[in-house]
Short mmCIF file of C-alpha atoms and ligand atoms in Angstrom, two decimals:
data_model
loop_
_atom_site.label_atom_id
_atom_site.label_comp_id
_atom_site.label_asym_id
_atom_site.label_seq_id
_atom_site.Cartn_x
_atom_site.Cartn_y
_atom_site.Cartn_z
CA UNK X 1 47.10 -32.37 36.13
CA UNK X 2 48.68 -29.43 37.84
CA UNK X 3 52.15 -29.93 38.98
CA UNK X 4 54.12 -27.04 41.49
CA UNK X 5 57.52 -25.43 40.73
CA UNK X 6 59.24 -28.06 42.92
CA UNK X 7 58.20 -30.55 40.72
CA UNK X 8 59.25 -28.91 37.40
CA UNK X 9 62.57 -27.95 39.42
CA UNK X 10 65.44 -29.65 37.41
CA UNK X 11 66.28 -32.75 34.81
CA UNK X 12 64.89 -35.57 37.04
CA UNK X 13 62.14 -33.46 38.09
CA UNK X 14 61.08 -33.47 34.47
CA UNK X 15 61.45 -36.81 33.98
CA UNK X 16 59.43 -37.75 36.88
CA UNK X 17 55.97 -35.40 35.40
CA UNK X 18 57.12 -37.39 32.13
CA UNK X 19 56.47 -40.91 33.53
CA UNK X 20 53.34 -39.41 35.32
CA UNK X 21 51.51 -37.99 32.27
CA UNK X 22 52.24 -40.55 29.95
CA UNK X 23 51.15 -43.24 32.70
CA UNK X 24 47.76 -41.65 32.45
CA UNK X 25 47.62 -40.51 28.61
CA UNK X 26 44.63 -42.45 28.38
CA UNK X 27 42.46 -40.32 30.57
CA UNK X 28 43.41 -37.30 27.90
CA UNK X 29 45.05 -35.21 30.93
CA UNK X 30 45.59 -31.39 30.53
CA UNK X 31 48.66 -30.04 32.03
CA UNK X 32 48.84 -26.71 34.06
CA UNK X 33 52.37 -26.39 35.43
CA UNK X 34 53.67 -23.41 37.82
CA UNK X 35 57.31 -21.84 37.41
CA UNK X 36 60.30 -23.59 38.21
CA UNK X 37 60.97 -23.19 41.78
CA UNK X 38 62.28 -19.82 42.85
CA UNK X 39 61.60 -18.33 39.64
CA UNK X 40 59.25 -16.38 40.94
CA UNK X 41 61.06 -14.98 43.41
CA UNK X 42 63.92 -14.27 41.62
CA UNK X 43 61.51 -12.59 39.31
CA UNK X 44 59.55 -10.34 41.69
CA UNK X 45 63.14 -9.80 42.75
CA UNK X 46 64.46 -8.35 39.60
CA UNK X 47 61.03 -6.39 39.52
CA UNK X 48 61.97 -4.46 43.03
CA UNK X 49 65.72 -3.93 41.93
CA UNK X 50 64.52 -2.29 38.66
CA UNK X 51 62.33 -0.10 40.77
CA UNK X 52 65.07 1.44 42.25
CA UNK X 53 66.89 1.63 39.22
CA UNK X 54 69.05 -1.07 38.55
CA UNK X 55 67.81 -2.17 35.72
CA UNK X 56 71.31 -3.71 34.76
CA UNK X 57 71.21 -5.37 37.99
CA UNK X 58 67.68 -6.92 37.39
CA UNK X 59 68.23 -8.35 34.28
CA UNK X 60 71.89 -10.00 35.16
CA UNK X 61 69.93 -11.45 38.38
CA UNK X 62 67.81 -14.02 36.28
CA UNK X 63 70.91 -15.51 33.61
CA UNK X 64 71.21 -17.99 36.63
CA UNK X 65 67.67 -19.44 36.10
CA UNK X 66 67.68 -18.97 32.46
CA UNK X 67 70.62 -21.12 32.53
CA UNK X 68 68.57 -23.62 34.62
CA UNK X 69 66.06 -23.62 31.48
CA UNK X 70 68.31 -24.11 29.16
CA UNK X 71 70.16 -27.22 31.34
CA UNK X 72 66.69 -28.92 30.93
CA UNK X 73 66.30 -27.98 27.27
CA UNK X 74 70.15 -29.46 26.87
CA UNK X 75 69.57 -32.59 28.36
CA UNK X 76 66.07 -33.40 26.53
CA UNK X 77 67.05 -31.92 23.39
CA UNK X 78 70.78 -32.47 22.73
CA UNK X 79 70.37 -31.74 19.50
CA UNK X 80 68.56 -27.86 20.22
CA UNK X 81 65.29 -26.27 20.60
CA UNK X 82 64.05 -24.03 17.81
CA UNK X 83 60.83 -23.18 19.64
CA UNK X 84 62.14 -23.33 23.01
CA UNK X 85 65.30 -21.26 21.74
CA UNK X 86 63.28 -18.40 20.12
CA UNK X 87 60.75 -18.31 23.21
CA UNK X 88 63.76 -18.18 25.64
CA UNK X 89 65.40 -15.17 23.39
CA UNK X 90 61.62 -13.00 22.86
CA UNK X 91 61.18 -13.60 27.03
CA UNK X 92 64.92 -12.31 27.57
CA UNK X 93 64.02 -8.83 25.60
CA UNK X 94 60.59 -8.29 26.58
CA UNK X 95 61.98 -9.11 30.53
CA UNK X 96 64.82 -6.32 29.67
CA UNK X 97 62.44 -4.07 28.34
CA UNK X 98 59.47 -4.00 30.53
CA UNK X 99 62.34 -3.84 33.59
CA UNK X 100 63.62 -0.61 31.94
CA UNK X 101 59.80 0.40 31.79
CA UNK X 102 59.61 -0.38 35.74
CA UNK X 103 62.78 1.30 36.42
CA UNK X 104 61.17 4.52 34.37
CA UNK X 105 58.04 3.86 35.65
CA UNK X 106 56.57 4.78 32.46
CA UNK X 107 53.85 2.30 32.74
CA UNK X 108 51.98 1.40 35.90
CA UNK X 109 53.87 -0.58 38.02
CA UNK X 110 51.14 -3.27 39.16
CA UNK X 111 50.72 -4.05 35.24
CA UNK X 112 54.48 -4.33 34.97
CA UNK X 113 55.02 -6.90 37.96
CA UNK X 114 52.36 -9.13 36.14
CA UNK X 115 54.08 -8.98 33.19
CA UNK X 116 57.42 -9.39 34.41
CA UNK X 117 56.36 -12.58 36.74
CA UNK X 118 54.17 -14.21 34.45
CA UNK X 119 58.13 -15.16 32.11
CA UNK X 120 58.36 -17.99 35.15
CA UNK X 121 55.11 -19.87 33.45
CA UNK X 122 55.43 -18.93 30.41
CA UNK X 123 58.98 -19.84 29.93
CA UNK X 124 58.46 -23.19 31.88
CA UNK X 125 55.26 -24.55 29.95
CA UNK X 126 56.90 -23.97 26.85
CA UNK X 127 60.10 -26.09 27.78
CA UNK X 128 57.80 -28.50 29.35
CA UNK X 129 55.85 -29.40 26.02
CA UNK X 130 59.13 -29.17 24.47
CA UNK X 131 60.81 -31.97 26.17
CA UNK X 132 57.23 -33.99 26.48
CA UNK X 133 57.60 -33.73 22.50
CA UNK X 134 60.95 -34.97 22.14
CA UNK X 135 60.12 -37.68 24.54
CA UNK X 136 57.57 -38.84 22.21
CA UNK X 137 54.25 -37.00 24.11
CA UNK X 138 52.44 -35.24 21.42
CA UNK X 139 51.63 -31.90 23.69
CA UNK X 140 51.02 -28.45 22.66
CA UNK X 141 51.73 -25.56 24.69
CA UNK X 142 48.84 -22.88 25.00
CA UNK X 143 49.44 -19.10 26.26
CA UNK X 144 47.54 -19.06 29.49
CA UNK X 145 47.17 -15.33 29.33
CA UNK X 146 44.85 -15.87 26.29
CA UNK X 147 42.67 -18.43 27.61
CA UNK X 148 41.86 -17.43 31.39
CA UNK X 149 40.24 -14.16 30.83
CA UNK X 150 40.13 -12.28 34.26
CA UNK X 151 39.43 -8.23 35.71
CA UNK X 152 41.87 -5.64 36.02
CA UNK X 153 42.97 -6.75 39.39
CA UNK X 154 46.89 -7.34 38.93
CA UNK X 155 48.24 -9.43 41.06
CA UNK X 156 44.87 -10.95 42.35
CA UNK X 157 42.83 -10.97 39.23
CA UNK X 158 39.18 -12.49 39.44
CA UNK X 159 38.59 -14.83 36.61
CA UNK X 160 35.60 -13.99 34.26
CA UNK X 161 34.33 -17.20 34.37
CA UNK X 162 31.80 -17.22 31.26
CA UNK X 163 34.32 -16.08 29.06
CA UNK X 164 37.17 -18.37 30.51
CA UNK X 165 35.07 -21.29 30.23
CA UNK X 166 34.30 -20.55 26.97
CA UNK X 167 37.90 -19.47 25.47
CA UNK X 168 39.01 -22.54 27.37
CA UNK X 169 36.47 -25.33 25.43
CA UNK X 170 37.18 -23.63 22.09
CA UNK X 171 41.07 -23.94 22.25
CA UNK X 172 41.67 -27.04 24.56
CA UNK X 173 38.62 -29.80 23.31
CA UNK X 174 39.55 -29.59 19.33
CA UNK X 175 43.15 -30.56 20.84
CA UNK X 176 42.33 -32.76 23.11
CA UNK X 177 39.98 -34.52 20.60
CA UNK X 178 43.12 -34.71 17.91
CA UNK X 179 44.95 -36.69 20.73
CA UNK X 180 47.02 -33.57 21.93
CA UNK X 181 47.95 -32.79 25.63
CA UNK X 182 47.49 -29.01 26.23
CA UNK X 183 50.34 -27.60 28.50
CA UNK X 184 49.55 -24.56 30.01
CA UNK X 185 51.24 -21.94 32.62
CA UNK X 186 48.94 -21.59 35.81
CA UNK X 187 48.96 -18.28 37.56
CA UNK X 188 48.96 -16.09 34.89
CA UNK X 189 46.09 -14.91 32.86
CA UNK X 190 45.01 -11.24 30.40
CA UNK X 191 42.24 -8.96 30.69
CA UNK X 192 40.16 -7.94 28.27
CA UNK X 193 42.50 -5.63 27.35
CA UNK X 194 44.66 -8.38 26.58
CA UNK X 195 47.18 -6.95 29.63
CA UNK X 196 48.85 -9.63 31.35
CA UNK X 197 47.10 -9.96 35.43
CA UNK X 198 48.63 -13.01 37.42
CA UNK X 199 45.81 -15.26 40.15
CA UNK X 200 48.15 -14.56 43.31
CA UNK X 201 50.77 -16.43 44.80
CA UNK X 202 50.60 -20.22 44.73
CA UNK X 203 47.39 -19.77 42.16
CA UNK X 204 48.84 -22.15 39.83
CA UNK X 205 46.11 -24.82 41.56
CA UNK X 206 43.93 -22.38 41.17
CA UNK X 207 44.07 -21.89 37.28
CA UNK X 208 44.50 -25.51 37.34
CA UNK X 209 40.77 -25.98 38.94
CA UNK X 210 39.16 -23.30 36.62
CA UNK X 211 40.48 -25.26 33.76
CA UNK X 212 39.10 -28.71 34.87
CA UNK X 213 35.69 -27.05 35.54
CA UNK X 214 35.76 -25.46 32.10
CA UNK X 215 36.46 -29.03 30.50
CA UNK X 216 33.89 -30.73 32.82
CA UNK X 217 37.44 -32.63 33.84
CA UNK X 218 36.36 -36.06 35.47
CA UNK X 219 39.36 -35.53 38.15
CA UNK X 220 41.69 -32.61 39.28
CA UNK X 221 45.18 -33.95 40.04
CA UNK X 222 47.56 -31.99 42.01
CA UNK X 223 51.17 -32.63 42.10
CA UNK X 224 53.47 -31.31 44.66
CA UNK X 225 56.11 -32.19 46.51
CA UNK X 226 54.39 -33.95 49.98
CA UNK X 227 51.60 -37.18 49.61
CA UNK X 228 48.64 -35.41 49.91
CA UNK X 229 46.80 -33.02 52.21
CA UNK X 230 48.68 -34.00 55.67
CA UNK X 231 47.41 -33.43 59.66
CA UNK X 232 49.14 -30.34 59.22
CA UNK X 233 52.17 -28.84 57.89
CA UNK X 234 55.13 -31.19 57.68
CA UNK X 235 57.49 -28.56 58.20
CA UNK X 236 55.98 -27.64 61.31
CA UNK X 237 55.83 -31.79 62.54
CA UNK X 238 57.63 -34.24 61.01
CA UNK X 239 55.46 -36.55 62.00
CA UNK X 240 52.62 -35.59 60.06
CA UNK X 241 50.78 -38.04 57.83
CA UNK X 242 48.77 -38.60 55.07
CA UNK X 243 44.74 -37.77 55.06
CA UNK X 244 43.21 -40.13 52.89
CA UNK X 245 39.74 -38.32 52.40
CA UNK X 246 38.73 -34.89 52.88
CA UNK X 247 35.51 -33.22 52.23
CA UNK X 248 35.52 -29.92 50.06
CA UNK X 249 34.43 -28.46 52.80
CA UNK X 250 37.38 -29.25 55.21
CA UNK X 251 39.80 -28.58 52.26
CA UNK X 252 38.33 -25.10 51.48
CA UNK X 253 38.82 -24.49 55.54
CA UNK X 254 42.10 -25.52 55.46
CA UNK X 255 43.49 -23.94 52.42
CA UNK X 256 42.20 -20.61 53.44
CA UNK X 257 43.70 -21.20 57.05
CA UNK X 258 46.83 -21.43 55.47
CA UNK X 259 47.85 -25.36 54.47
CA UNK X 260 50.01 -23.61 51.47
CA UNK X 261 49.58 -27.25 49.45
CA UNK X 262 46.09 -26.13 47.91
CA UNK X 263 45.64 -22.56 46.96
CA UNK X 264 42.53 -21.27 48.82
CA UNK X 265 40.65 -20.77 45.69
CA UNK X 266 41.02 -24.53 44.19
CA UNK X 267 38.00 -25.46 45.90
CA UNK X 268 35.11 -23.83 44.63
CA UNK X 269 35.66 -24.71 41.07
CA UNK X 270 35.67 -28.28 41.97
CA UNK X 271 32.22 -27.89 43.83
CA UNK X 272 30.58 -26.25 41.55
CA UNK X 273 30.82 -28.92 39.01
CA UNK X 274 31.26 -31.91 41.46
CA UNK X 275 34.88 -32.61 40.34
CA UNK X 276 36.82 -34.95 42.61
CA UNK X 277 40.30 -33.40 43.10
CA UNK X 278 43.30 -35.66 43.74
CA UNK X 279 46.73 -34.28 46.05
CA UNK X 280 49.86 -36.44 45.34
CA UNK X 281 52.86 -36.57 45.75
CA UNK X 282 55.00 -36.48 42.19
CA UNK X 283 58.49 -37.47 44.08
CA UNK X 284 56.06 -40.69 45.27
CA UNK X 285 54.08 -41.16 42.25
CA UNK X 286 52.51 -44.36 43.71
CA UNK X 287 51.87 -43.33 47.09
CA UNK X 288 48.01 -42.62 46.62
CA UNK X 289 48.18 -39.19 48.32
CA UNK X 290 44.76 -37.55 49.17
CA UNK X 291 40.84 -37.20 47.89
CA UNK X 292 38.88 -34.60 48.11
CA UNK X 293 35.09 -35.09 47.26
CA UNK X 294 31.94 -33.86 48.29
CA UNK X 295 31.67 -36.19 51.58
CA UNK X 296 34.47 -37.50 53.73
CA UNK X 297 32.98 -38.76 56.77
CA UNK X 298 33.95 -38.18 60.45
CA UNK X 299 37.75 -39.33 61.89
CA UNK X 300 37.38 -41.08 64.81
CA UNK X 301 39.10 -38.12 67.09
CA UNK X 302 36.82 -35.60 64.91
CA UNK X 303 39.98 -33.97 63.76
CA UNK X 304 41.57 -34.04 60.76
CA UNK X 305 43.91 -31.82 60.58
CA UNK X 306 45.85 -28.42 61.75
CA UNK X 307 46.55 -25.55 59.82
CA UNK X 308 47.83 -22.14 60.55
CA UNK X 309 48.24 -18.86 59.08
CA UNK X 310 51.09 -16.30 60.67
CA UNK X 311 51.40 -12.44 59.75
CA UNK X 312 47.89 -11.70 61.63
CA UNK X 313 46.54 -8.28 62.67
CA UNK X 314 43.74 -8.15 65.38
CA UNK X 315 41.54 -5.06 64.79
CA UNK X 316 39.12 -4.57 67.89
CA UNK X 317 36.39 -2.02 67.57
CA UNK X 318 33.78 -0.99 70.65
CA UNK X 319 31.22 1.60 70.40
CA UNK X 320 29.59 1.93 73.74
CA UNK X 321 27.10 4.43 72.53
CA UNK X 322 25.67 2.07 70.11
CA UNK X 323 24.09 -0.66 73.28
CA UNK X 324 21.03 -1.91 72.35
CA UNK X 325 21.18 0.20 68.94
CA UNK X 326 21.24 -1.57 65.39
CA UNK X 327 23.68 -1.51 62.75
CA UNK X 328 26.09 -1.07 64.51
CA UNK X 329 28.35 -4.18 62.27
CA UNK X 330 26.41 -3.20 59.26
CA UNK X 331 28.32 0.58 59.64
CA UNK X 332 31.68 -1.60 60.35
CA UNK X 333 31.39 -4.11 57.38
CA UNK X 334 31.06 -0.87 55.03
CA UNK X 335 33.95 0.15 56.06
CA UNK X 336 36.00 -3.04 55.15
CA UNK X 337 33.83 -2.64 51.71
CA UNK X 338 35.09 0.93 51.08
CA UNK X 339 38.63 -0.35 51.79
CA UNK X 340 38.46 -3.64 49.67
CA UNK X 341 39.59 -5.47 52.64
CA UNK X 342 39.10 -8.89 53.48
CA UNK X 343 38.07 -9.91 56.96
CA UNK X 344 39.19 -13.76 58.08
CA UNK X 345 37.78 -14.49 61.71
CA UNK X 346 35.42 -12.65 63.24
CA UNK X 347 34.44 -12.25 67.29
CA UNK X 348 31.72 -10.11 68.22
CA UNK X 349 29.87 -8.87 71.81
CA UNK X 350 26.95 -6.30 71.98
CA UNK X 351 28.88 -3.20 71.59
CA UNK X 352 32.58 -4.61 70.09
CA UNK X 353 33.99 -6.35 67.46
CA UNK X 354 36.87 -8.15 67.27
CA UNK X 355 38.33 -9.49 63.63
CA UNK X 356 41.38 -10.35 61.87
CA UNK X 357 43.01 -9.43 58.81
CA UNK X 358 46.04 -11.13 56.80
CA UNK X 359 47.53 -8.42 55.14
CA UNK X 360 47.66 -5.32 57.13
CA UNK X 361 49.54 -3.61 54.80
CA UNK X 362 47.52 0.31 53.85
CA UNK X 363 45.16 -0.30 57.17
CA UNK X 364 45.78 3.61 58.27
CA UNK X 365 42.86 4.38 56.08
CA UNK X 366 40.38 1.78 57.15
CA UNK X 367 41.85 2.26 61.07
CA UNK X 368 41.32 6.29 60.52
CA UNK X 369 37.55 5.37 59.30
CA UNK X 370 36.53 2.67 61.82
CA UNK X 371 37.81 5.38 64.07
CA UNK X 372 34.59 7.55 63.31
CA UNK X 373 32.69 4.32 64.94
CA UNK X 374 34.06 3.63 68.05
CA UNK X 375 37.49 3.04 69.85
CA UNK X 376 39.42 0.96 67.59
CA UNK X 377 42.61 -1.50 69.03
CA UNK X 378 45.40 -3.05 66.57
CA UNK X 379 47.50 -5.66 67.81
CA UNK X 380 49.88 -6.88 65.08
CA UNK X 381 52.10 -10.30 65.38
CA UNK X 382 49.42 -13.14 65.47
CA UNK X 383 49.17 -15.98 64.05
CA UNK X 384 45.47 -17.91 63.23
CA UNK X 385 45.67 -21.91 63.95
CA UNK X 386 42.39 -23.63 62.78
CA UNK X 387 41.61 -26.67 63.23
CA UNK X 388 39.35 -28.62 60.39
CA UNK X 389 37.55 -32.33 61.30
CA UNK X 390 34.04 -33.20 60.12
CA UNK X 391 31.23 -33.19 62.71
CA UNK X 392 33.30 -30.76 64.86
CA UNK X 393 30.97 -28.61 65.67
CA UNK X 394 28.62 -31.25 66.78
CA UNK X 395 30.51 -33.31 68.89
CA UNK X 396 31.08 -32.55 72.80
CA UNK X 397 34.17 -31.86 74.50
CA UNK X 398 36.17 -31.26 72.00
CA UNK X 399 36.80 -27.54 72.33
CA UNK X 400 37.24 -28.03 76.14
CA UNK X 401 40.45 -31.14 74.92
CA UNK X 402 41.76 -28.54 72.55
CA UNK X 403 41.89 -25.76 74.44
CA UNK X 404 43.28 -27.74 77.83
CA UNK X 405 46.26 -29.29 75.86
CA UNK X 406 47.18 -25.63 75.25
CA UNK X 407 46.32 -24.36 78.69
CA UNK X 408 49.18 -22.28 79.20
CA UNK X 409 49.02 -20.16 75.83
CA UNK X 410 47.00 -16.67 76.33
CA UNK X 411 44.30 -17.30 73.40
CA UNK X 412 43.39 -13.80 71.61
CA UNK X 413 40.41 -15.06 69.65
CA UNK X 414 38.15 -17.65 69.01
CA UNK X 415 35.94 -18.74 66.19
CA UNK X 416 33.72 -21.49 66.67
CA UNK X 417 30.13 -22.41 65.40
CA UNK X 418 29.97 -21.00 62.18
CA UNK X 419 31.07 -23.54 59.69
CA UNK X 420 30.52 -27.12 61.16
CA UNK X 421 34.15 -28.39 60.60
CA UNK X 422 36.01 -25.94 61.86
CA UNK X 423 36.95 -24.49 65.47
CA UNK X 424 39.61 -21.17 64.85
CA UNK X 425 41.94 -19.33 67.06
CA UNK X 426 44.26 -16.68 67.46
CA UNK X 427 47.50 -16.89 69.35
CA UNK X 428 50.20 -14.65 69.46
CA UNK X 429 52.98 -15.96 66.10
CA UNK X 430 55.69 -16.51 68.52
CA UNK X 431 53.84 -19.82 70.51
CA UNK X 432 52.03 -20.83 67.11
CA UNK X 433 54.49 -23.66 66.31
CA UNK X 434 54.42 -24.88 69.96
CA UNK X 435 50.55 -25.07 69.85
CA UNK X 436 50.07 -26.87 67.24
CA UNK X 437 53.13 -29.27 67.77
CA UNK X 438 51.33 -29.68 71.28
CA UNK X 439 48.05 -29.80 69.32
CA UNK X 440 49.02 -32.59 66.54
CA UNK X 441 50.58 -35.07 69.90
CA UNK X 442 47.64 -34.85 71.11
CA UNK X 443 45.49 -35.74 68.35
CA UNK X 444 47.33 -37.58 66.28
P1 ADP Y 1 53.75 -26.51 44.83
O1 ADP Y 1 54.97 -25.77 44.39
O2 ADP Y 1 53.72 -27.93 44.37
O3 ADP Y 1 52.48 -25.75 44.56
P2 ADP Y 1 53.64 -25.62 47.60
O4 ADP Y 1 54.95 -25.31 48.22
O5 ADP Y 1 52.78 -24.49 47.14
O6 ADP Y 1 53.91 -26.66 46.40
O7 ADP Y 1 52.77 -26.52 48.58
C1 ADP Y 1 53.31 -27.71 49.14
C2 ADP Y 1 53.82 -27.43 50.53
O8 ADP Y 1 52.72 -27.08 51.38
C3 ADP Y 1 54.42 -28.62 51.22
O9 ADP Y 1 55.78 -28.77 50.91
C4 ADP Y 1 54.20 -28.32 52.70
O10 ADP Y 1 55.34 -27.82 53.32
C5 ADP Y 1 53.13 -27.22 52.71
N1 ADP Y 1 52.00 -27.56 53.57
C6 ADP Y 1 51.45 -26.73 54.51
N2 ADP Y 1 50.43 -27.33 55.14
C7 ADP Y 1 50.31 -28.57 54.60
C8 ADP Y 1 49.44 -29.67 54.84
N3 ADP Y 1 48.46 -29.63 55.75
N4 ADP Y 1 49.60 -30.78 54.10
C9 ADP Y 1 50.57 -30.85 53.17
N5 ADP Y 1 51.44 -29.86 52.90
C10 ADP Y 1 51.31 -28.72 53.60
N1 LIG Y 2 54.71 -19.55 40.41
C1 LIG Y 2 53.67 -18.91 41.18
C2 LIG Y 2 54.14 -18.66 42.60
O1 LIG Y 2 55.27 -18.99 42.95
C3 LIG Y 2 52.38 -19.67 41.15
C4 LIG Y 2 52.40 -21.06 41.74
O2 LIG Y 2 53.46 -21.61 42.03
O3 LIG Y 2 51.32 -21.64 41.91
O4 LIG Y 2 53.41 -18.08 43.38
MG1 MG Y 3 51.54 -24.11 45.52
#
């Protein structure tokens, strides 16, 4: 049972995952729970002001949200903490001291930030095993960073899975067999090193899924703060509802398209060892939220929902000399190798390639080497909308219904045909709301 910062957020918040664990106690749940909300922020926050060399400043920023800790400890634990006390007072030093580190920069500054971030977890997982103790829950807190074993990769470590999965059965099944609920801080991990590396943002669901797949976990359980998986974002349309059933398929599409609920990751895991995973809502606990499983079946407008991803660069490459020449995208996709860079939708004519990328930050590099290739184009500001239904790709009209309700938005890109429950565009960020408010009336 994973459960998001908004849900750990303050005294009733904690009293709601309370009544939600201990409703399903029999089912021996594991808990992974993320930072409280803003925490993480407010610590990546404090990282940047120590970088320019306020450390005094960093360190003053976060009393506010220690003080939120210790209103939850207060309230549980009237009577004091011990554990909680001493882990609050060891993360308060080692936060002051590795932020005087990052303001020296005497150790490298991606380790640091891992370090520094991964307090919001730990401090949070503690406290919540705390005050599941005192309310009679007999849970044990585990230090995530010494049971998801990952790379070197700070900030978006790669789990090792063999090792995780082992670590992970040898401390978590003798507890779970003595009647314990493990609580656990998602997002953060160690290397082998034993160097603290964090998943990426939002990866809480994602050390949430590598944990149930380690455990052979009959059910993942997600808790957040909206029922379910919805037809798309409900900030975007208040309207929005529930989908009862999605494939893994459609939820892997949707999560990398940007539905921020799931963490684009959560899926595989799941897959791989055929675990059903469960969205729900822990302000609603009853409301039955959404499944996602190996088969959903088809809606009856083929559509199930809407997602969208802003902060998109376009990168187009043509190479007129290489017509009728081969490897021609084999030379490009090296590139994009060299660079470590991700690629997200993908266009492509004889001679020129059109492709996306959602973080364009260092691209003078990989622009400067596709540049021995061909002419190469960058258009920053767009935004990708995709839109995820089961049997998509096989049913007719659909692409013509989509693209006619938004007939008077220029469309940059499209992506259609490759996975069969998806159909992907690109529109410039500034009409992405209005498309897919247009998009979600029409459908839905
Ligand atoms: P948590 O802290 O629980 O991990 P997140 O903020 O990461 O929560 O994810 C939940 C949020 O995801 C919702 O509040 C909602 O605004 C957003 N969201 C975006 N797309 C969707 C969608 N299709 N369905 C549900 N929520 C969505
Ligand atoms: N606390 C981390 C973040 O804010 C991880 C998570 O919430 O899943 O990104
Ligand atoms: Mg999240």
């Amino acid at each position: 049972m994973k459960f998001g910062g908004t849900s750990v957020g303050d005294v009733a918040a904690f009293e709601r995952v309370f009544h939600v664990v201990s409703s399903q106690i029999d089912k021996h749940p594991v808990v992974v729970v993320s930072a409280m909300t803003r925490v993480t922020d407010a610590l990546l926050a404090a990282f940047d002001h120590a970088k320019k060399g306020d450390h005094a400043a960093a360190i003053a920023s976060l009393e506010p949200h220690f003080e939120r800790h210790v209103e939850v400890a207060r309230h549980f634990m009237p009577d004091g903490s011990a554990v909680f006390d001493s882990e609050l007072k060891f993360a308060r030093e080692e936060l002051s001291d590795l932020l005087m580190r990052a303001a020296r920069r005497s150790l490298p500054l991606s380790m640091l930030k891992d370090a520094i971030v991964s307090y919001g977890e730990q401090l949070l997982s503690r406290l919540l095993a705390e005050v599941l103790k005192a309310k009679g829950l007999n849970a044990r807190q585990f230090d995530s960073r010494r049971l998801i074993m990952t790379d070197d990769e700070f900030g978006a470590a790669q789990p090792l899975i063999d090792e995780t999965n082992e670590i992970v059965r040898l401390e978590l099944e003798p507890s779970i067999k003595a009647g314990e609920v493990p609580v656990m801080g998602g997002f953060i991990a160690g290397n082998r090193a034993g160097e603290t590396t964090t998943l990426g943002r939002g990866g809480s669901d994602y050390s949430a899924a590598i944990v149930a797949a380690a455990l052979h976990a009959s059910e993942l359980q997600i808790w957040t703060d909206v029922t379910g998986v919805m037809t798309c974002d409900p900030r975007i349309c208040s309207d929005a509802s529930t989908i009862p059933v999605l494939s893994y398929e459609e939820a892997a599409e949707l999560a990398y398209f940007g539905a921020k609920v799931l963490h684009p990751k959560t899926i595989k895991p799941a897959v791989d060892n055929s675990i059903p995973v469960r969205v729900c809502n822990t302000f609603k606990p009853d409301e039955i939220g959404t499944m996602i499983l190996a088969e959903s079946g088809e809606a009856p407008n083929k559509i199930k929902s809407i997602a969208s991803k802003k902060n998109i660069t376009i990168l187009r490459i043509s190479s007129a000399r290489m017509l009728g020449a081969y490897g021609f995208m084999s030379a490009v996709f090296q590139v994009f190798d060299r660079h470590r860079t991700v690629i997200d939708v993908i266009s492509t004519s004889e001679v020129s390639v059109a492709l996306t990328l959602d973080n364009s930050d260092n691209i003078d590099k990989l622009v400067e080497d596709l540049r021995r290739l061909g002419d190469v184009e960058v258009e920053t500001g767009y935004a990708v909308i995709c839109v995820v239904g089961e049997g998509l790709r096989a049913s007719t009209g659909l692409a013509s219904k989509i693209f006619s309700t938004i007939d008077d938005v220029n469309v940059a890109l499209v992506s259609h045909g490759a996975s069969a429950v998806n159909l992907t565009f690109v529109v410039r960020e500034s009409d992405a709301a209005d498309v897919i408010k247009k998009l979600h009336e029409e459908f839905f």
